[in-house]
């Protein structure tokens, strides 16, 4: 009875201490998940050790997590937030060797009273035992969760896809994208011995435990939580290597045993991809952890150093060209796109998922850059312009901050066309490439904000891009060049633009440039004679409205 009284007293303290406000239209749970609040900001994760054992027939998992962390602020109320989504359960918390019974659950969040845990400035250890029936994905990777599937021979095949949903859907962690474990992560996968468990990084041990096998994987680089993923199936491994900018890169492929021959042929494209994207973006960011492709029971995901592949060993996107240009059938979409995330998404990670365009715009544009490398600039132009038909202009690309909300799906191809427009404006591919490589060097293994990326690009390019980014990232309006004939003159101006949007435009097949603003200007007769002939380079993502 005494223990219950103490616990109830703590719960009252927690309730009174929780003053976190939430945005209108969003719940307190959204704010707890999406902000670096007072229960998160005082501690920094340095390492995760995750162990998981699935019981397939029950769609049940159990495991253990050890979170190593440092105290970075002394002024805190000793409450620590751990995220674990319902209906998953915590069995115990052990902080620096001491069992902690003073905690409260509030939805998907646990608040732990660390006052008795003797918090140190460095190298604290929080061990959490957990179990339960995790959310099962309905249509992975879009509707995320655990995946309990069968391969073509009716055998067990399991994995996880939780981007957006969050890693806390299946293991307890600090589910905030802005805090990656500085020293990487370990992942132990315990499976029936007829199955193989594959994780991120490198395999460091394989141990028989009765009728089960433990596979332990190690990542030494920072990694975002949703990228720590077990793959479980009847896998066969084959290897290759790539001589890249930082030396020899180990290539590891894990595919279902009956797909080895198809995989050996299709995955030759991985070396082509690495050569192209290293050229455009700089060295692959995770040489220490190797590069892996792992066949998955869903289409694909960018799981760091172990990307998920489910494209059926076909070129295109499940055999289709998303651009309609024909160029998208020349290469494997999932292999190129998900690998592109190793640079943008995994190397450079947005702190808030509202800024996920940093991941998706640059990665979607990696498809264009790959096409550029092997089929030329004109083919690349045709490809990226072809993707414009997918743009919805429904809501802005940047979402709401602090509530775990992504922006529009236009972050992919509107984002890519924004970058292509910038490239066209710069009109200097050498400098544009240096900028992309510079981003990956400047923000190597870092979490960032949109403003950091905007400022870097503006400074590097030497252009005032404030209005440019506001236009494409924060509105749904497409800049429109309005042209009309007024007597003997041709006049032009921008409409549907934010204040200060003055991007100059080159005429098609010409070095001649016009400088539109939101005020009517008379076209210099030396440039052109008829409005109908005023064709703008189609690589700018704008619209043109001509009034004759």
Short mmCIF file of C-alpha atoms in Angstrom, two decimals:
data_model
loop_
_atom_site.label_atom_id
_atom_site.label_comp_id
_atom_site.label_asym_id
_atom_site.label_seq_id
_atom_site.Cartn_x
_atom_site.Cartn_y
_atom_site.Cartn_z
CA UNK A 1 0.00 0.00 0.00
CA UNK A 2 2.86 2.39 0.78
CA UNK A 3 4.29 1.89 -2.73
CA UNK A 4 0.92 2.71 -4.32
CA UNK A 5 0.62 5.92 -2.30
CA UNK A 6 4.07 7.07 -3.40
CA UNK A 7 3.26 6.35 -7.01
CA UNK A 8 -0.06 8.21 -6.87
CA UNK A 9 1.69 11.17 -5.30
CA UNK A 10 4.18 11.24 -8.19
CA UNK A 11 1.39 11.07 -10.75
CA UNK A 12 -0.17 14.15 -9.25
CA UNK A 13 3.18 15.92 -9.50
CA UNK A 14 3.57 14.92 -13.13
CA UNK A 15 0.09 16.12 -14.01
CA UNK A 16 0.73 19.51 -12.45
CA UNK A 17 4.14 19.82 -14.11
CA UNK A 18 2.88 19.21 -17.61
CA UNK A 19 2.31 22.70 -18.94
CA UNK A 20 3.10 21.97 -22.57
CA UNK A 21 0.57 23.75 -24.76
CA UNK A 22 -0.57 22.37 -28.08
CA UNK A 23 -1.50 24.07 -31.32
CA UNK A 24 -5.09 24.65 -32.26
CA UNK A 25 -6.31 21.75 -34.37
CA UNK A 26 -3.72 19.38 -32.92
CA UNK A 27 -3.78 17.25 -29.79
CA UNK A 28 -1.48 17.31 -26.81
CA UNK A 29 -0.18 13.94 -28.02
CA UNK A 30 0.79 15.59 -31.32
CA UNK A 31 2.75 18.23 -29.43
CA UNK A 32 4.41 15.73 -27.11
CA UNK A 33 5.52 13.74 -30.12
CA UNK A 34 6.53 16.64 -32.36
CA UNK A 35 8.40 19.04 -30.09
CA UNK A 36 11.76 19.06 -28.39
CA UNK A 37 9.95 19.87 -25.16
CA UNK A 38 11.21 20.24 -21.59
CA UNK A 39 11.04 16.47 -21.07
CA UNK A 40 13.35 15.85 -24.02
CA UNK A 41 15.63 18.85 -24.42
CA UNK A 42 17.67 18.26 -21.25
CA UNK A 43 19.10 14.93 -22.42
CA UNK A 44 20.90 13.80 -25.57
CA UNK A 45 20.85 10.23 -26.88
CA UNK A 46 24.29 8.80 -27.62
CA UNK A 47 23.47 5.16 -28.39
CA UNK A 48 20.62 2.66 -28.76
CA UNK A 49 20.87 -1.07 -28.16
CA UNK A 50 17.66 -2.72 -29.35
CA UNK A 51 16.79 -6.38 -28.99
CA UNK A 52 13.59 -7.81 -30.46
CA UNK A 53 12.02 -11.24 -30.77
CA UNK A 54 8.80 -11.62 -32.78
CA UNK A 55 6.21 -14.34 -32.18
CA UNK A 56 4.67 -14.46 -35.63
CA UNK A 57 1.58 -16.54 -34.88
CA UNK A 58 0.47 -14.04 -32.23
CA UNK A 59 1.70 -10.93 -34.06
CA UNK A 60 3.55 -10.23 -30.84
CA UNK A 61 7.01 -8.90 -30.11
CA UNK A 62 9.11 -8.59 -26.97
CA UNK A 63 12.49 -7.11 -26.34
CA UNK A 64 14.83 -4.85 -24.52
CA UNK A 65 16.25 -1.39 -25.24
CA UNK A 66 19.24 0.28 -23.61
CA UNK A 67 19.40 4.03 -24.22
CA UNK A 68 22.70 5.70 -23.43
CA UNK A 69 22.40 9.43 -22.92
CA UNK A 70 24.12 12.56 -21.64
CA UNK A 71 22.61 15.32 -19.56
CA UNK A 72 22.89 18.59 -21.50
CA UNK A 73 20.85 20.90 -19.22
CA UNK A 74 20.89 21.08 -15.42
CA UNK A 75 17.74 23.18 -15.15
CA UNK A 76 15.04 20.54 -15.55
CA UNK A 77 12.40 18.98 -13.30
CA UNK A 78 13.84 15.47 -13.59
CA UNK A 79 11.00 14.17 -15.77
CA UNK A 80 12.12 12.23 -18.83
CA UNK A 81 9.83 11.42 -21.76
CA UNK A 82 9.99 8.03 -23.45
CA UNK A 83 7.76 7.30 -26.44
CA UNK A 84 6.08 3.93 -26.96
CA UNK A 85 2.83 3.79 -28.88
CA UNK A 86 -0.21 1.94 -27.63
CA UNK A 87 -0.91 -0.92 -27.32
CA UNK A 88 2.78 -1.71 -26.70
CA UNK A 89 3.66 -2.07 -23.01
CA UNK A 90 6.69 -1.42 -20.82
CA UNK A 91 7.59 -4.11 -18.32
CA UNK A 92 10.30 -2.18 -16.48
CA UNK A 93 12.56 0.87 -16.44
CA UNK A 94 16.07 0.59 -14.99
CA UNK A 95 18.00 3.88 -14.79
CA UNK A 96 21.72 3.68 -14.03
CA UNK A 97 21.18 0.29 -12.40
CA UNK A 98 18.19 1.31 -10.28
CA UNK A 99 14.64 0.12 -11.02
CA UNK A 100 12.32 3.10 -11.44
CA UNK A 101 8.72 2.59 -10.34
CA UNK A 102 7.78 6.27 -10.40
CA UNK A 103 6.39 6.77 -13.88
CA UNK A 104 3.15 7.66 -15.59
CA UNK A 105 1.75 6.74 -18.98
CA UNK A 106 -0.12 9.33 -20.98
CA UNK A 107 -1.23 7.81 -24.28
CA UNK A 108 1.88 7.08 -26.31
CA UNK A 109 4.21 8.73 -23.79
CA UNK A 110 5.80 7.64 -20.53
CA UNK A 111 7.00 10.27 -18.06
CA UNK A 112 9.75 8.86 -15.84
CA UNK A 113 10.81 10.51 -12.59
CA UNK A 114 14.60 10.38 -12.76
CA UNK A 115 15.18 12.04 -9.37
CA UNK A 116 16.25 8.76 -7.78
CA UNK A 117 18.27 7.61 -10.78
CA UNK A 118 21.40 9.58 -9.90
CA UNK A 119 21.67 11.30 -13.28
CA UNK A 120 25.25 11.88 -14.41
CA UNK A 121 26.50 14.47 -16.84
CA UNK A 122 27.72 11.71 -19.18
CA UNK A 123 26.97 8.10 -20.05
CA UNK A 124 23.65 7.49 -18.35
CA UNK A 125 21.92 4.19 -19.10
CA UNK A 126 18.16 3.65 -19.28
CA UNK A 127 17.20 0.00 -19.82
CA UNK A 128 13.62 -0.71 -20.86
CA UNK A 129 11.96 -4.10 -21.14
CA UNK A 130 8.94 -4.03 -23.46
CA UNK A 131 6.43 -6.26 -25.24
CA UNK A 132 3.05 -6.27 -26.93
CA UNK A 133 1.19 -6.42 -30.20
CA UNK A 134 2.58 -3.61 -32.33
CA UNK A 135 0.49 -1.83 -34.90
CA UNK A 136 0.38 -4.03 -38.00
CA UNK A 137 0.89 -2.26 -41.32
CA UNK A 138 -2.13 -2.35 -43.61
CA UNK A 139 -0.35 -1.07 -46.70
CA UNK A 140 3.33 -0.62 -45.95
CA UNK A 141 5.25 1.56 -46.28
CA UNK A 142 2.49 4.21 -46.53
CA UNK A 143 0.42 2.87 -43.65
CA UNK A 144 3.24 1.81 -41.41
CA UNK A 145 3.84 -0.74 -38.69
CA UNK A 146 5.08 -4.30 -38.33
CA UNK A 147 4.73 -6.46 -41.40
CA UNK A 148 3.83 -10.13 -40.92
CA UNK A 149 3.86 -11.49 -44.47
CA UNK A 150 4.53 -14.67 -46.43
CA UNK A 151 6.94 -15.10 -49.31
CA UNK A 152 5.97 -16.78 -52.59
CA UNK A 153 6.56 -20.17 -51.01
CA UNK A 154 4.28 -19.43 -48.06
CA UNK A 155 7.14 -19.00 -45.58
CA UNK A 156 7.52 -16.40 -42.83
CA UNK A 157 8.67 -12.95 -43.92
CA UNK A 158 8.67 -10.04 -41.50
CA UNK A 159 9.89 -6.48 -41.32
CA UNK A 160 8.94 -2.97 -40.22
CA UNK A 161 8.23 0.35 -41.97
CA UNK A 162 7.48 3.26 -39.64
CA UNK A 163 8.57 6.55 -41.22
CA UNK A 164 6.06 9.17 -40.14
CA UNK A 165 4.30 6.72 -37.82
CA UNK A 166 7.49 6.60 -35.76
CA UNK A 167 9.85 4.00 -34.36
CA UNK A 168 7.93 4.17 -31.08
CA UNK A 169 5.29 2.04 -32.82
CA UNK A 170 7.46 -0.96 -31.94
CA UNK A 171 10.26 -0.05 -29.52
CA UNK A 172 10.63 2.57 -26.75
CA UNK A 173 12.84 5.51 -27.62
CA UNK A 174 13.11 9.26 -27.82
CA UNK A 175 10.96 9.50 -30.92
CA UNK A 176 12.14 12.90 -32.04
CA UNK A 177 13.90 13.18 -35.38
CA UNK A 178 16.20 15.95 -34.16
CA UNK A 179 18.08 13.65 -31.75
CA UNK A 180 19.98 10.86 -33.45
CA UNK A 181 22.23 8.58 -31.37
CA UNK A 182 25.67 10.12 -31.79
CA UNK A 183 27.48 6.79 -31.53
CA UNK A 184 25.08 4.68 -33.57
CA UNK A 185 23.01 1.67 -32.59
CA UNK A 186 23.04 -2.09 -32.07
CA UNK A 187 20.16 -4.28 -33.19
CA UNK A 188 19.71 -7.88 -32.03
CA UNK A 189 17.13 -9.96 -33.91
CA UNK A 190 16.09 -13.27 -32.33
CA UNK A 191 14.35 -15.62 -34.77
CA UNK A 192 13.58 -19.32 -35.31
CA UNK A 193 16.76 -20.90 -36.61
CA UNK A 194 15.36 -21.59 -40.09
CA UNK A 195 15.08 -17.79 -40.60
CA UNK A 196 17.72 -15.10 -41.08
CA UNK A 197 17.62 -11.75 -39.26
CA UNK A 198 19.14 -8.80 -41.13
CA UNK A 199 19.65 -5.31 -39.72
CA UNK A 200 21.47 -2.07 -40.37
CA UNK A 201 25.24 -1.81 -40.44
CA UNK A 202 27.45 -4.86 -40.09
CA UNK A 203 26.77 -8.32 -38.68
CA UNK A 204 28.91 -8.67 -35.54
CA UNK A 205 27.62 -11.98 -34.15
CA UNK A 206 25.40 -14.95 -34.90
CA UNK A 207 24.62 -17.21 -31.98
CA UNK A 208 22.47 -20.33 -31.63
CA UNK A 209 20.06 -20.23 -28.69
CA UNK A 210 18.31 -23.61 -28.65
CA UNK A 211 15.88 -23.63 -31.55
CA UNK A 212 16.49 -19.94 -32.21
CA UNK A 213 19.29 -17.80 -33.58
CA UNK A 214 20.40 -14.37 -32.45
CA UNK A 215 21.74 -12.03 -35.13
CA UNK A 216 23.43 -8.90 -33.81
CA UNK A 217 24.07 -5.91 -36.08
CA UNK A 218 26.04 -2.78 -35.36
CA UNK A 219 25.87 0.76 -36.79
CA UNK A 220 28.69 3.13 -35.81
CA UNK A 221 27.29 6.29 -37.42
CA UNK A 222 24.35 8.41 -36.22
CA UNK A 223 21.05 6.99 -37.43
CA UNK A 224 17.48 8.25 -37.18
CA UNK A 225 15.10 6.08 -35.19
CA UNK A 226 12.76 5.03 -37.98
CA UNK A 227 15.73 3.67 -39.94
CA UNK A 228 16.60 1.01 -37.34
CA UNK A 229 14.85 -1.96 -38.92
CA UNK A 230 14.82 -5.77 -38.63
CA UNK A 231 14.28 -7.87 -41.76
CA UNK A 232 13.40 -11.53 -41.16
CA UNK A 233 13.06 -14.16 -43.85
CA UNK A 234 14.65 -16.96 -45.85
CA UNK A 235 17.50 -14.77 -47.03
CA UNK A 236 20.58 -15.60 -49.07
CA UNK A 237 23.51 -13.20 -48.97
CA UNK A 238 25.89 -12.29 -51.78
CA UNK A 239 28.54 -9.61 -51.85
CA UNK A 240 30.27 -7.13 -54.12
CA UNK A 241 32.38 -4.01 -53.72
CA UNK A 242 32.64 -0.52 -55.15
CA UNK A 243 35.73 1.62 -55.48
CA UNK A 244 34.36 4.97 -54.42
CA UNK A 245 35.63 8.38 -53.44
CA UNK A 246 36.58 7.18 -49.93
CA UNK A 247 38.06 3.86 -51.02
CA UNK A 248 36.55 0.38 -51.05
CA UNK A 249 32.87 0.23 -50.12
CA UNK A 250 31.45 -3.15 -49.14
CA UNK A 251 28.21 -4.04 -50.92
CA UNK A 252 25.98 -6.63 -49.24
CA UNK A 253 22.77 -7.99 -50.71
CA UNK A 254 20.19 -10.04 -48.81
CA UNK A 255 17.46 -11.51 -51.01
CA UNK A 256 14.98 -14.34 -50.77
CA UNK A 257 16.71 -17.56 -51.70
CA UNK A 258 14.71 -18.08 -54.90
CA UNK A 259 15.54 -14.58 -56.23
CA UNK A 260 19.34 -14.72 -56.17
CA UNK A 261 19.87 -14.88 -59.94
CA UNK A 262 17.49 -11.99 -60.65
CA UNK A 263 19.05 -9.95 -57.88
CA UNK A 264 22.60 -10.48 -59.09
CA UNK A 265 21.61 -9.08 -62.46
CA UNK A 266 19.41 -6.19 -61.27
CA UNK A 267 21.68 -5.02 -58.47
CA UNK A 268 24.53 -4.35 -60.87
CA UNK A 269 22.78 -0.98 -61.08
CA UNK A 270 23.88 -0.23 -57.51
CA UNK A 271 27.41 0.53 -58.67
CA UNK A 272 26.09 2.79 -61.41
CA UNK A 273 23.97 4.58 -58.81
CA UNK A 274 26.88 4.99 -56.40
CA UNK A 275 29.13 6.35 -59.13
CA UNK A 276 26.53 8.89 -60.20
CA UNK A 277 25.38 10.06 -56.77
CA UNK A 278 28.88 10.24 -55.34
CA UNK A 279 29.72 12.51 -58.26
CA UNK A 280 26.74 14.78 -57.60
CA UNK A 281 26.45 14.60 -53.81
CA UNK A 282 29.90 13.60 -52.55
CA UNK A 283 31.08 10.36 -50.94
CA UNK A 284 28.53 7.83 -49.74
CA UNK A 285 28.10 8.89 -46.10
CA UNK A 286 28.32 5.51 -44.36
CA UNK A 287 31.38 3.62 -45.61
CA UNK A 288 31.98 2.31 -42.07
CA UNK A 289 28.57 0.63 -42.02
CA UNK A 290 28.64 -0.73 -45.61
CA UNK A 291 25.92 -0.41 -48.25
CA UNK A 292 23.16 -3.02 -48.30
CA UNK A 293 20.04 -3.77 -50.28
CA UNK A 294 17.59 -6.06 -48.49
CA UNK A 295 14.56 -7.58 -50.17
CA UNK A 296 11.48 -6.48 -48.25
CA UNK A 297 7.77 -7.41 -48.12
CA UNK A 298 6.84 -3.88 -49.22
CA UNK A 299 7.86 -1.51 -52.01
CA UNK A 300 10.85 0.19 -50.44
CA UNK A 301 12.27 2.49 -47.77
CA UNK A 302 15.52 4.34 -47.14
CA UNK A 303 16.63 2.38 -44.08
CA UNK A 304 20.18 3.58 -43.50
CA UNK A 305 22.93 1.22 -44.73
CA UNK A 306 20.24 -1.37 -45.42
CA UNK A 307 17.64 -0.02 -47.81
CA UNK A 308 14.40 -1.96 -48.24
CA UNK A 309 13.78 -3.21 -51.77
CA UNK A 310 10.49 -4.54 -53.13
CA UNK A 311 10.40 -3.39 -56.75
CA UNK A 312 10.17 -6.89 -58.21
CA UNK A 313 13.57 -6.69 -59.95
CA UNK A 314 12.09 -4.40 -62.59
CA UNK A 315 13.13 -1.09 -64.02
CA UNK A 316 10.87 1.87 -63.40
CA UNK A 317 8.45 2.05 -60.49
CA UNK A 318 7.00 -1.47 -60.44
CA UNK A 319 7.59 -1.47 -64.19
CA UNK A 320 6.08 2.01 -64.80
CA UNK A 321 7.71 5.30 -65.70
CA UNK A 322 6.40 7.93 -63.29
CA UNK A 323 7.58 10.72 -65.58
CA UNK A 324 5.95 9.41 -68.75
CA UNK A 325 9.09 10.49 -70.59
CA UNK A 326 10.42 6.99 -71.24
CA UNK A 327 13.63 7.67 -69.32
CA UNK A 328 12.22 6.29 -66.10
CA UNK A 329 12.20 2.79 -67.57
CA UNK A 330 15.96 2.81 -68.08
CA UNK A 331 16.74 2.19 -64.41
CA UNK A 332 15.32 0.73 -61.19
CA UNK A 333 13.35 3.46 -59.42
CA UNK A 334 13.48 1.99 -55.90
CA UNK A 335 17.17 1.21 -56.08
CA UNK A 336 18.03 4.76 -57.16
CA UNK A 337 15.48 6.70 -55.12
CA UNK A 338 15.87 4.91 -51.79
CA UNK A 339 19.65 4.99 -52.13
CA UNK A 340 19.49 8.71 -52.80
CA UNK A 341 18.13 9.07 -49.28
CA UNK A 342 21.47 7.95 -47.91
CA UNK A 343 22.61 11.50 -48.64
CA UNK A 344 19.37 13.42 -48.08
CA UNK A 345 17.35 11.95 -45.24
CA UNK A 346 20.02 9.82 -43.60
CA UNK A 347 23.19 11.92 -43.83
CA UNK A 348 21.26 15.20 -43.69
CA UNK A 349 18.11 14.76 -41.58
CA UNK A 350 15.44 17.33 -40.84
CA UNK A 351 14.89 18.01 -37.14
CA UNK A 352 11.13 18.36 -37.63
CA UNK A 353 9.19 16.27 -40.12
CA UNK A 354 7.50 19.47 -41.27
CA UNK A 355 10.80 19.98 -43.12
CA UNK A 356 10.77 16.57 -44.80
CA UNK A 357 11.14 18.29 -48.17
CA UNK A 358 14.86 18.30 -47.35
CA UNK A 359 14.72 14.51 -47.61
CA UNK A 360 12.29 14.12 -50.47
CA UNK A 361 12.95 17.02 -52.84
CA UNK A 362 16.68 16.35 -53.13
CA UNK A 363 16.14 12.60 -53.31
CA UNK A 364 13.45 12.90 -55.97
CA UNK A 365 15.90 15.08 -57.86
CA UNK A 366 18.55 12.36 -57.54
CA UNK A 367 16.46 10.46 -60.11
CA UNK A 368 17.00 13.33 -62.54
CA UNK A 369 20.71 13.52 -61.72
CA UNK A 370 21.14 9.77 -62.27
CA UNK A 371 19.41 10.15 -65.65
CA UNK A 372 21.70 13.10 -66.40
CA UNK A 373 24.81 11.02 -65.67
CA UNK A 374 23.99 8.18 -68.03
CA UNK A 375 21.62 9.64 -70.63
CA UNK A 376 22.51 13.31 -70.80
CA UNK A 377 21.11 16.68 -69.78
CA UNK A 378 18.28 16.72 -72.30
CA UNK A 379 17.02 13.34 -71.07
CA UNK A 380 17.24 14.57 -67.48
CA UNK A 381 15.27 17.71 -68.37
CA UNK A 382 12.57 15.60 -70.01
CA UNK A 383 12.39 13.31 -67.01
CA UNK A 384 11.96 16.01 -64.37
CA UNK A 385 9.49 17.98 -66.47
CA UNK A 386 7.49 14.78 -66.92
CA UNK A 387 7.09 14.43 -63.17
CA UNK A 388 5.17 17.71 -62.99
CA UNK A 389 1.92 15.92 -63.77
CA UNK A 390 2.10 14.40 -60.27
CA UNK A 391 2.10 17.81 -58.56
CA UNK A 392 -1.15 18.54 -56.71
CA UNK A 393 -0.56 22.02 -55.23
CA UNK A 394 -2.96 21.02 -52.44
CA UNK A 395 -1.17 22.40 -49.38
CA UNK A 396 2.30 23.91 -48.88
CA UNK A 397 5.34 21.65 -48.96
CA UNK A 398 6.32 22.64 -45.41
CA UNK A 399 3.98 21.30 -42.73
CA UNK A 400 3.10 22.52 -39.25
CA UNK A 401 6.06 22.64 -36.89
CA UNK A 402 6.08 20.94 -33.52
CA UNK A 403 3.19 18.51 -34.07
CA UNK A 404 4.76 15.69 -36.10
CA UNK A 405 3.03 16.73 -39.33
CA UNK A 406 4.51 16.42 -42.78
CA UNK A 407 3.63 18.88 -45.52
CA UNK A 408 2.25 18.08 -48.95
CA UNK A 409 3.34 15.06 -50.96
CA UNK A 410 4.44 17.72 -53.44
CA UNK A 411 7.68 17.70 -51.44
CA UNK A 412 8.76 15.03 -53.95
CA UNK A 413 8.21 16.35 -57.45
CA UNK A 414 7.34 19.98 -56.82
CA UNK A 415 10.44 19.97 -54.65
CA UNK A 416 12.50 18.37 -57.42
CA UNK A 417 11.21 20.87 -59.96
CA UNK A 418 12.01 23.70 -57.57
CA UNK A 419 15.63 22.47 -57.46
CA UNK A 420 15.66 22.09 -61.24
CA UNK A 421 14.38 25.66 -61.53
CA UNK A 422 17.18 26.86 -59.25
CA UNK A 423 19.70 24.93 -61.33
CA UNK A 424 18.29 26.59 -64.46
CA UNK A 425 18.50 30.01 -62.82
CA UNK A 426 22.12 29.43 -61.74
CA UNK A 427 22.99 28.26 -65.27
CA UNK A 428 26.24 26.75 -64.00
CA UNK A 429 26.16 22.99 -63.52
CA UNK A 430 29.65 22.89 -62.07
CA UNK A 431 28.66 25.31 -59.33
CA UNK A 432 25.33 23.55 -58.80
CA UNK A 433 27.15 20.25 -58.25
CA UNK A 434 29.60 21.92 -55.86
CA UNK A 435 26.62 23.22 -53.92
CA UNK A 436 25.07 19.76 -53.56
CA UNK A 437 28.38 18.28 -52.50
CA UNK A 438 28.92 21.20 -50.15
CA UNK A 439 25.59 20.57 -48.42
CA UNK A 440 26.59 16.99 -47.64
CA UNK A 441 29.96 18.11 -46.34
CA UNK A 442 28.70 21.09 -44.32
CA UNK A 443 25.87 19.13 -42.68
CA UNK A 444 27.58 15.73 -42.55
CA UNK A 445 25.70 13.41 -40.16
CA UNK A 446 23.63 16.32 -38.83
CA UNK A 447 20.01 17.17 -38.18
CA UNK A 448 18.99 20.50 -39.70
CA UNK A 449 16.23 23.03 -40.26
CA UNK A 450 14.88 24.44 -43.51
CA UNK A 451 16.45 27.79 -42.67
CA UNK A 452 19.91 26.24 -42.47
CA UNK A 453 19.49 24.69 -45.91
CA UNK A 454 18.01 27.86 -47.40
CA UNK A 455 20.80 30.00 -45.98
CA UNK A 456 23.52 27.68 -47.25
CA UNK A 457 22.09 27.56 -50.77
CA UNK A 458 21.54 31.32 -50.89
CA UNK A 459 25.05 32.08 -49.70
CA UNK A 460 26.68 29.53 -51.99
CA UNK A 461 24.74 30.57 -55.08
CA UNK A 462 25.12 34.27 -54.40
CA UNK A 463 21.40 34.73 -55.07
CA UNK A 464 18.73 36.26 -52.87
CA UNK A 465 16.45 33.24 -52.61
CA UNK A 466 14.16 34.37 -49.80
CA UNK A 467 11.15 34.91 -52.05
CA UNK A 468 12.06 31.88 -54.18
CA UNK A 469 11.85 29.48 -51.23
CA UNK A 470 8.80 31.23 -49.81
CA UNK A 471 7.05 30.78 -53.14
CA UNK A 472 7.75 27.11 -53.71
CA UNK A 473 7.86 25.82 -50.13
CA UNK A 474 5.26 27.94 -48.35
CA UNK A 475 2.54 28.59 -50.93
CA UNK A 476 0.56 26.51 -53.39
CA UNK A 477 0.78 29.13 -56.13
CA UNK A 478 2.79 28.49 -59.29
CA UNK A 479 4.57 31.65 -60.48
CA UNK A 480 2.91 32.84 -63.66
CA UNK A 481 4.44 35.06 -66.32
CA UNK A 482 1.69 37.17 -67.84
CA UNK A 483 2.37 38.53 -71.34
CA UNK A 484 0.20 40.86 -73.37
CA UNK A 485 0.45 43.00 -76.48
CA UNK A 486 -0.28 46.66 -75.86
CA UNK A 487 -0.36 48.46 -79.18
CA UNK A 488 3.04 48.06 -80.72
CA UNK A 489 4.59 46.89 -77.48
CA UNK A 490 4.83 43.61 -75.64
CA UNK A 491 4.48 43.84 -71.87
CA UNK A 492 5.10 41.25 -69.18
CA UNK A 493 4.91 40.78 -65.40
CA UNK A 494 4.63 38.11 -62.70
CA UNK A 495 1.34 37.18 -61.09
CA UNK A 496 0.58 34.60 -58.39
CA UNK A 497 3.86 35.32 -56.62
CA UNK A 498 4.92 36.34 -53.12
CA UNK A 499 6.37 39.76 -52.40
CA UNK A 500 9.88 40.11 -53.75
CA UNK A 501 9.69 37.25 -56.27
CA UNK A 502 11.83 38.52 -59.17
CA UNK A 503 13.47 35.41 -60.63
CA UNK A 504 14.94 36.28 -64.05
CA UNK A 505 14.00 34.06 -66.99
CA UNK A 506 16.00 32.97 -70.02
CA UNK A 507 14.27 32.72 -73.33
CA UNK A 508 14.13 29.29 -74.90
CA UNK A 509 17.14 28.42 -77.07
CA UNK A 510 18.64 31.81 -76.27
CA UNK A 511 21.04 33.49 -73.89
CA UNK A 512 18.68 36.44 -73.69
CA UNK A 513 17.18 37.10 -70.25
CA UNK A 514 14.14 39.03 -69.07
CA UNK A 515 13.66 40.32 -65.53
CA UNK A 516 9.97 40.15 -64.57
CA UNK A 517 8.53 41.78 -61.46
CA UNK A 518 4.91 42.27 -60.39
CA UNK A 519 4.83 45.53 -62.38
CA UNK A 520 4.19 45.66 -66.10
CA UNK A 521 7.37 46.13 -68.14
CA UNK A 522 7.81 46.78 -71.84
CA UNK A 523 9.86 44.16 -73.64
CA UNK A 524 12.91 45.46 -75.42
CA UNK A 525 12.16 45.20 -79.15
CA UNK A 526 15.68 43.92 -79.73
CA UNK A 527 14.80 40.74 -77.83
CA UNK A 528 11.72 39.68 -79.71
CA UNK A 529 9.07 40.96 -82.09
CA UNK A 530 5.87 39.06 -81.27
CA UNK A 531 4.35 37.89 -78.02
CA UNK A 532 3.61 34.52 -79.53
CA UNK A 533 7.35 33.98 -79.95
CA UNK A 534 8.17 34.79 -76.33
CA UNK A 535 9.00 31.23 -75.25
CA UNK A 536 10.60 30.78 -71.83
CA UNK A 537 13.03 27.95 -71.12
CA UNK A 538 10.69 25.13 -70.08
CA UNK A 539 13.03 23.99 -67.30
CA UNK A 540 11.71 26.77 -65.07
CA UNK A 541 8.74 25.53 -63.06
CA UNK A 542 6.43 28.41 -63.91
CA UNK A 543 3.31 28.95 -65.98
CA UNK A 544 2.92 31.38 -68.86
CA UNK A 545 -0.27 33.25 -69.72
CA UNK A 546 -0.27 35.07 -73.07
CA UNK A 547 -2.91 37.58 -74.05
CA UNK A 548 -2.75 38.51 -77.75
#
